[in-house]
Coordinates of N, CA, C and O in Angstrom, one line a residue:
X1 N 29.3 -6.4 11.9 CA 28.9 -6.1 10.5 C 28.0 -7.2 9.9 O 28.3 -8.4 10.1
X2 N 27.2 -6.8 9.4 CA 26.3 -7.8 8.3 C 26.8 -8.0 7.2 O 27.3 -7.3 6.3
X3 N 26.5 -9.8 7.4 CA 26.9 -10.1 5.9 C 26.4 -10.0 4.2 O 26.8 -10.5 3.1
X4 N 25.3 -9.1 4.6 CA 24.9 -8.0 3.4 C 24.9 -6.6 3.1 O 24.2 -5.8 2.5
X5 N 25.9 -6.5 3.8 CA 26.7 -4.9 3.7 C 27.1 -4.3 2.3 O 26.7 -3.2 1.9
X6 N 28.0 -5.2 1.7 CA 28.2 -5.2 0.4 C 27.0 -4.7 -0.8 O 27.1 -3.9 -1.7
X7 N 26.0 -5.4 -0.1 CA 25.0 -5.4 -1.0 C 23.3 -4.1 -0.3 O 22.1 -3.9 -0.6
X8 N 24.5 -3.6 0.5 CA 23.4 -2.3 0.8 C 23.1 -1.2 0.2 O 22.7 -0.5 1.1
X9 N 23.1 -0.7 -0.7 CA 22.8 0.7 -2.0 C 22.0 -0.4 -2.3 O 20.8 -0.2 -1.9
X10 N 22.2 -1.3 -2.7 CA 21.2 -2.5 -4.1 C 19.8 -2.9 -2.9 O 18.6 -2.8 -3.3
X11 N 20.1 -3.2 -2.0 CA 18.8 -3.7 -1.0 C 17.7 -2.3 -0.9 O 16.5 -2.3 -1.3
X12 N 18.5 -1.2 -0.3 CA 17.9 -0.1 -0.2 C 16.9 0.4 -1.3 O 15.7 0.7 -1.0
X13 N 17.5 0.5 -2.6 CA 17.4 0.9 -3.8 C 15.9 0.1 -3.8 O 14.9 0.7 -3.5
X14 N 16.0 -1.0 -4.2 CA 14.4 -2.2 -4.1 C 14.0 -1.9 -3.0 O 13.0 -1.1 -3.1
X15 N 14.2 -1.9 -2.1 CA 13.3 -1.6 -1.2 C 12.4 0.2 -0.9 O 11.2 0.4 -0.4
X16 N 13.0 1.0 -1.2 CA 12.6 2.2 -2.0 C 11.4 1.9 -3.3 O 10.7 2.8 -3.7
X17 N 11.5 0.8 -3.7 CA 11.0 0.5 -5.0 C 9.6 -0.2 -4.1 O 8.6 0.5 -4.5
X18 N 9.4 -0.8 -3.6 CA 8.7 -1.6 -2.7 C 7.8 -0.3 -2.4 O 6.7 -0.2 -2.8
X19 N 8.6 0.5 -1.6 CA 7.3 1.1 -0.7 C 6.9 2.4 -1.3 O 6.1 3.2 -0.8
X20 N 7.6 2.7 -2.8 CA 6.5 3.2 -4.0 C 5.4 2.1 -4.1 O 4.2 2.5 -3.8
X21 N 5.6 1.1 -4.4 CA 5.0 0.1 -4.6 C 2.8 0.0 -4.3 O 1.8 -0.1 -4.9
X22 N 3.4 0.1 -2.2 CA 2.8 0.2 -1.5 C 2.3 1.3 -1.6 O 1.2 1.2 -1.3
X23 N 2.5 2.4 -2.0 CA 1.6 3.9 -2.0 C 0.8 4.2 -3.2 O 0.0 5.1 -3.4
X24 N 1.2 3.3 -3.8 CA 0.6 3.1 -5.5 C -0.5 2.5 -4.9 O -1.6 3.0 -5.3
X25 N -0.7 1.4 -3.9 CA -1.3 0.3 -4.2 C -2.4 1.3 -3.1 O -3.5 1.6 -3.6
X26 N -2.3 1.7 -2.1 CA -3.1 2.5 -1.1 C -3.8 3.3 -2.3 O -5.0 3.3 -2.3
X27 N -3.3 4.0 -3.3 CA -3.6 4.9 -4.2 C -4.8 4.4 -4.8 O -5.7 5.1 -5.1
X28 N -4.8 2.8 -5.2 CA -5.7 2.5 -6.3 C -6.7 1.8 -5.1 O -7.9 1.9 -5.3
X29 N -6.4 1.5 -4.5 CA -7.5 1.6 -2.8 C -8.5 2.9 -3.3 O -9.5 2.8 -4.0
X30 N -7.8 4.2 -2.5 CA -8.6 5.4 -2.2 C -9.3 5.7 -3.4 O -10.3 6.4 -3.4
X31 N -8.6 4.9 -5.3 CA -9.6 5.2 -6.6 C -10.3 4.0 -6.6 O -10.9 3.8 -7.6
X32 N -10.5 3.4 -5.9 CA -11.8 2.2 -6.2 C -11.0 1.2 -7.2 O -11.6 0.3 -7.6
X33 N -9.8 1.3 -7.5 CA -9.3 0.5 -8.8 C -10.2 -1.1 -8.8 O -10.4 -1.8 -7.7
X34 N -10.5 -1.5 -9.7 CA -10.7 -3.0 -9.7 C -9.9 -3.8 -9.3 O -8.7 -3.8 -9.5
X35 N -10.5 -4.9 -8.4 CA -9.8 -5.7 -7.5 C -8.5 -6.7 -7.9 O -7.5 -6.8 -7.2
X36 N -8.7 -7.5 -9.2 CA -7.6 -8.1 -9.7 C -6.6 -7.1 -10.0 O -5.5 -7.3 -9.7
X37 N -7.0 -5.9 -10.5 CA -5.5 -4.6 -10.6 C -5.0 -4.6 -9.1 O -3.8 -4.3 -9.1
X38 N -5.5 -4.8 -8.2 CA -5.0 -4.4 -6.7 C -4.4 -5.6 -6.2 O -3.8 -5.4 -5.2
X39 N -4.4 -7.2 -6.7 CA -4.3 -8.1 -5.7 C -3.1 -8.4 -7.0 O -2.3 -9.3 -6.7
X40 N -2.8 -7.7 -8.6 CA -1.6 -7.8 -9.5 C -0.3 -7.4 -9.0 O 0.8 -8.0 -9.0
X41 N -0.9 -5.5 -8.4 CA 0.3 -5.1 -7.5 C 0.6 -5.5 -6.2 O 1.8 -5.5 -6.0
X42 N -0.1 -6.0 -5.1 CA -0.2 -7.0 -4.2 C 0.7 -8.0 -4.2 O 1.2 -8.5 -3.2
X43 N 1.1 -8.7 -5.8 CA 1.6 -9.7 -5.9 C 3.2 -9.2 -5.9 O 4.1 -9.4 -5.0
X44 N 3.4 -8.7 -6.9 CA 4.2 -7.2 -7.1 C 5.1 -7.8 -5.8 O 5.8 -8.7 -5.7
X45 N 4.6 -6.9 -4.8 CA 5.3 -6.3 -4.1 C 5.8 -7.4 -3.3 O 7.0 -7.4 -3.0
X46 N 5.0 -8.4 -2.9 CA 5.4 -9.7 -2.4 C 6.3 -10.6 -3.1 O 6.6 -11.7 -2.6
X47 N 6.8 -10.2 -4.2 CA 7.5 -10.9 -5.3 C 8.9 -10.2 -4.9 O 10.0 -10.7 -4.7
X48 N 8.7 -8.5 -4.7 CA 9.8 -7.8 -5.1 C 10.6 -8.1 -3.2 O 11.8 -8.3 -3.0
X49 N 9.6 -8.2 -2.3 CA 10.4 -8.3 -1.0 C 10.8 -9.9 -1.0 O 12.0 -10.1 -0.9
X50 N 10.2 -10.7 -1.2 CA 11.2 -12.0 -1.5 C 12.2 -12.3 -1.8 O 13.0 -13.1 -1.3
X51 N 12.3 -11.1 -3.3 CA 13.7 -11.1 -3.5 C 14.9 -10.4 -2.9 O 16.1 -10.5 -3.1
X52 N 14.2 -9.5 -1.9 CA 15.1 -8.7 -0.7 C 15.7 -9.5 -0.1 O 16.9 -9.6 0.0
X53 N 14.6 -10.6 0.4 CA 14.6 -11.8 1.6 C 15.9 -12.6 1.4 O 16.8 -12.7 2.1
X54 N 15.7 -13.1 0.0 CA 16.2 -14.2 -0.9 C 17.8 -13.7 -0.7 O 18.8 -14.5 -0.4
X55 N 17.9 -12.3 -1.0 CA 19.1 -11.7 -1.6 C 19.8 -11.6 -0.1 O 21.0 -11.5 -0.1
X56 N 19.3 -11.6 1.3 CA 19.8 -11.0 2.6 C 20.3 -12.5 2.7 O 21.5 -12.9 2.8
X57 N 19.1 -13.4 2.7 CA 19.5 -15.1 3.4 C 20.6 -15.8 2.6 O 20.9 -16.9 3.0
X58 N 21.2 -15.2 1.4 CA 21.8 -15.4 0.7 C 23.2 -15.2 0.6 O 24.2 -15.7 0.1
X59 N 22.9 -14.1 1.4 CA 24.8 -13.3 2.0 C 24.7 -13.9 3.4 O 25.8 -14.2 3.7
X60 N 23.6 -14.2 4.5 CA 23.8 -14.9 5.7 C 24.4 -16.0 5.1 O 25.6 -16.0 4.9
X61 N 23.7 -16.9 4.7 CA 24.4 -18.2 4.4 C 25.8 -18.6 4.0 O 26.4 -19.5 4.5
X62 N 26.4 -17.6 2.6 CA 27.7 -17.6 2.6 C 28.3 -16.8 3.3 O 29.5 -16.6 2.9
X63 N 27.7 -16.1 4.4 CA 28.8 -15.0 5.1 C 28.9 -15.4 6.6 O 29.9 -16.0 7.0
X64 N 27.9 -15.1 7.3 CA 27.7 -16.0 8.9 C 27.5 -17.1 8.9 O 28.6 -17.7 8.9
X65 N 26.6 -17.8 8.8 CA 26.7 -19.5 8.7 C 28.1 -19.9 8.3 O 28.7 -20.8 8.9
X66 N 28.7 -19.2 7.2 CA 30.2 -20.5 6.4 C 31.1 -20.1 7.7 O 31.6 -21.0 8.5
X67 N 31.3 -18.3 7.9 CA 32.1 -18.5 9.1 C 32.0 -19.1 10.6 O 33.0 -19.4 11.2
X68 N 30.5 -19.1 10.9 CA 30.9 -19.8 11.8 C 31.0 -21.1 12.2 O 31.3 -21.6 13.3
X69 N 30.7 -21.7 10.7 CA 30.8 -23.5 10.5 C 32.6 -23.2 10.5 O 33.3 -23.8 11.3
X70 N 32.9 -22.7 9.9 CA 34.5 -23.2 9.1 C 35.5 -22.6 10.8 O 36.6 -23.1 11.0
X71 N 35.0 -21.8 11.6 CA 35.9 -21.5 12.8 C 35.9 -22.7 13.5 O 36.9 -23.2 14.0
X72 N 34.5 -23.3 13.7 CA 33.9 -24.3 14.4 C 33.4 -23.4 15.6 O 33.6 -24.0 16.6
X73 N 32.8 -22.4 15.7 CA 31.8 -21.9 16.0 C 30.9 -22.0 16.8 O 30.5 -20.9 17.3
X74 N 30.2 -23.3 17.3 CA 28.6 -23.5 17.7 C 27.7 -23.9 16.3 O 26.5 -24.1 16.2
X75 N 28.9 -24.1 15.2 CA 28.3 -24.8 14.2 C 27.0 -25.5 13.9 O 26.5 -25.5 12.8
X76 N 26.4 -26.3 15.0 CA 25.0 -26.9 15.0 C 23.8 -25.7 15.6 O 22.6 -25.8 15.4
X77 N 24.3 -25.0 16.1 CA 23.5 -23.5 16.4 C 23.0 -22.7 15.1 O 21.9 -22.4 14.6
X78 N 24.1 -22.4 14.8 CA 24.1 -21.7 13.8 C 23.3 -22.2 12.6 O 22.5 -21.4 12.0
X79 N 23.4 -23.6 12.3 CA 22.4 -24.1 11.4 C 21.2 -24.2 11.7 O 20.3 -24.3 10.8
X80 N 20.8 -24.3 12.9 CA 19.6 -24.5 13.4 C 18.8 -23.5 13.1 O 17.7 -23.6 12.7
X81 N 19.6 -22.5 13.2 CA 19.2 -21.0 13.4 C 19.0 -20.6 11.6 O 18.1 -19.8 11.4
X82 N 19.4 -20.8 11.0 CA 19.2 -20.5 9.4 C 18.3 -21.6 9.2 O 17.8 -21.5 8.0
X83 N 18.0 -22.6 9.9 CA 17.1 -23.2 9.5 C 15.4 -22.7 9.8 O 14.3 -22.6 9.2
X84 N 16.0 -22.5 10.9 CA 14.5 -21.9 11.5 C 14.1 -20.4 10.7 O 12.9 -20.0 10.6
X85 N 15.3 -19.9 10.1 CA 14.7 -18.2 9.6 C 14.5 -18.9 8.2 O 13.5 -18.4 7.7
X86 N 15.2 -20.0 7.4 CA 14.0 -20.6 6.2 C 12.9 -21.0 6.1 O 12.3 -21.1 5.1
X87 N 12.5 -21.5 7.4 CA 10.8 -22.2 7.7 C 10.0 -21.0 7.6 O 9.1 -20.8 6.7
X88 N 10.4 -20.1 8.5 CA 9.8 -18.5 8.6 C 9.3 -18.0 7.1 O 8.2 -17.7 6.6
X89 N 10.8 -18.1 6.6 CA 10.9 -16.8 5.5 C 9.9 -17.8 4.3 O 9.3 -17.2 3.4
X90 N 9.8 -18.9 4.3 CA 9.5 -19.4 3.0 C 7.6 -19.7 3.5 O 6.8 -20.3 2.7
X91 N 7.0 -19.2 4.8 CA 5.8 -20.0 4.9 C 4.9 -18.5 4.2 O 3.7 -18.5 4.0

């Protein structure tokens, strides 16, 4: 089980929202929209999956990481490994 299970209707929901987002933005593509209108929703959307990102690494951290720090786990693995998916997620 993932430890953003809890929080799956609400992830889905934005992310549904997102890939309106994206068909809007294809949309003002195929109308020629002016370029700052396209790189506003551009931002948009990169704002709105962030906070997907934010909200997933957010249930890892206090849900897999704490359990497997607090069993004693492979504890230095496991941090390694959330460390490495914040270098990723934040470049």
């Amino acid at each position: 089980m993932s430890s953003y299970c809890s929080n799956k209707k609400e992830l889905i929901t934005r992310l549904k929202r997102v890939e309106g987002q994206v068909r809007g933005i294809q949309n003002m593509i195929d109308d020629e929209k002016y370029c700052v209108e396209v790189l506003t929703q551009i931002a948009a959307v990169k704002g709105a999956l962030n906070k997907v990102g934010m909200s997933i690494l957010e249930s890892h951290t206090h849900g897999c990481v704490k359990d497997a720090v607090d069993v004693g786990e492979e504890g230095d693995e496991v941090i390694s490994e959330l460390m490495d998916v914040i270098f990723k997620f934040t470049k």
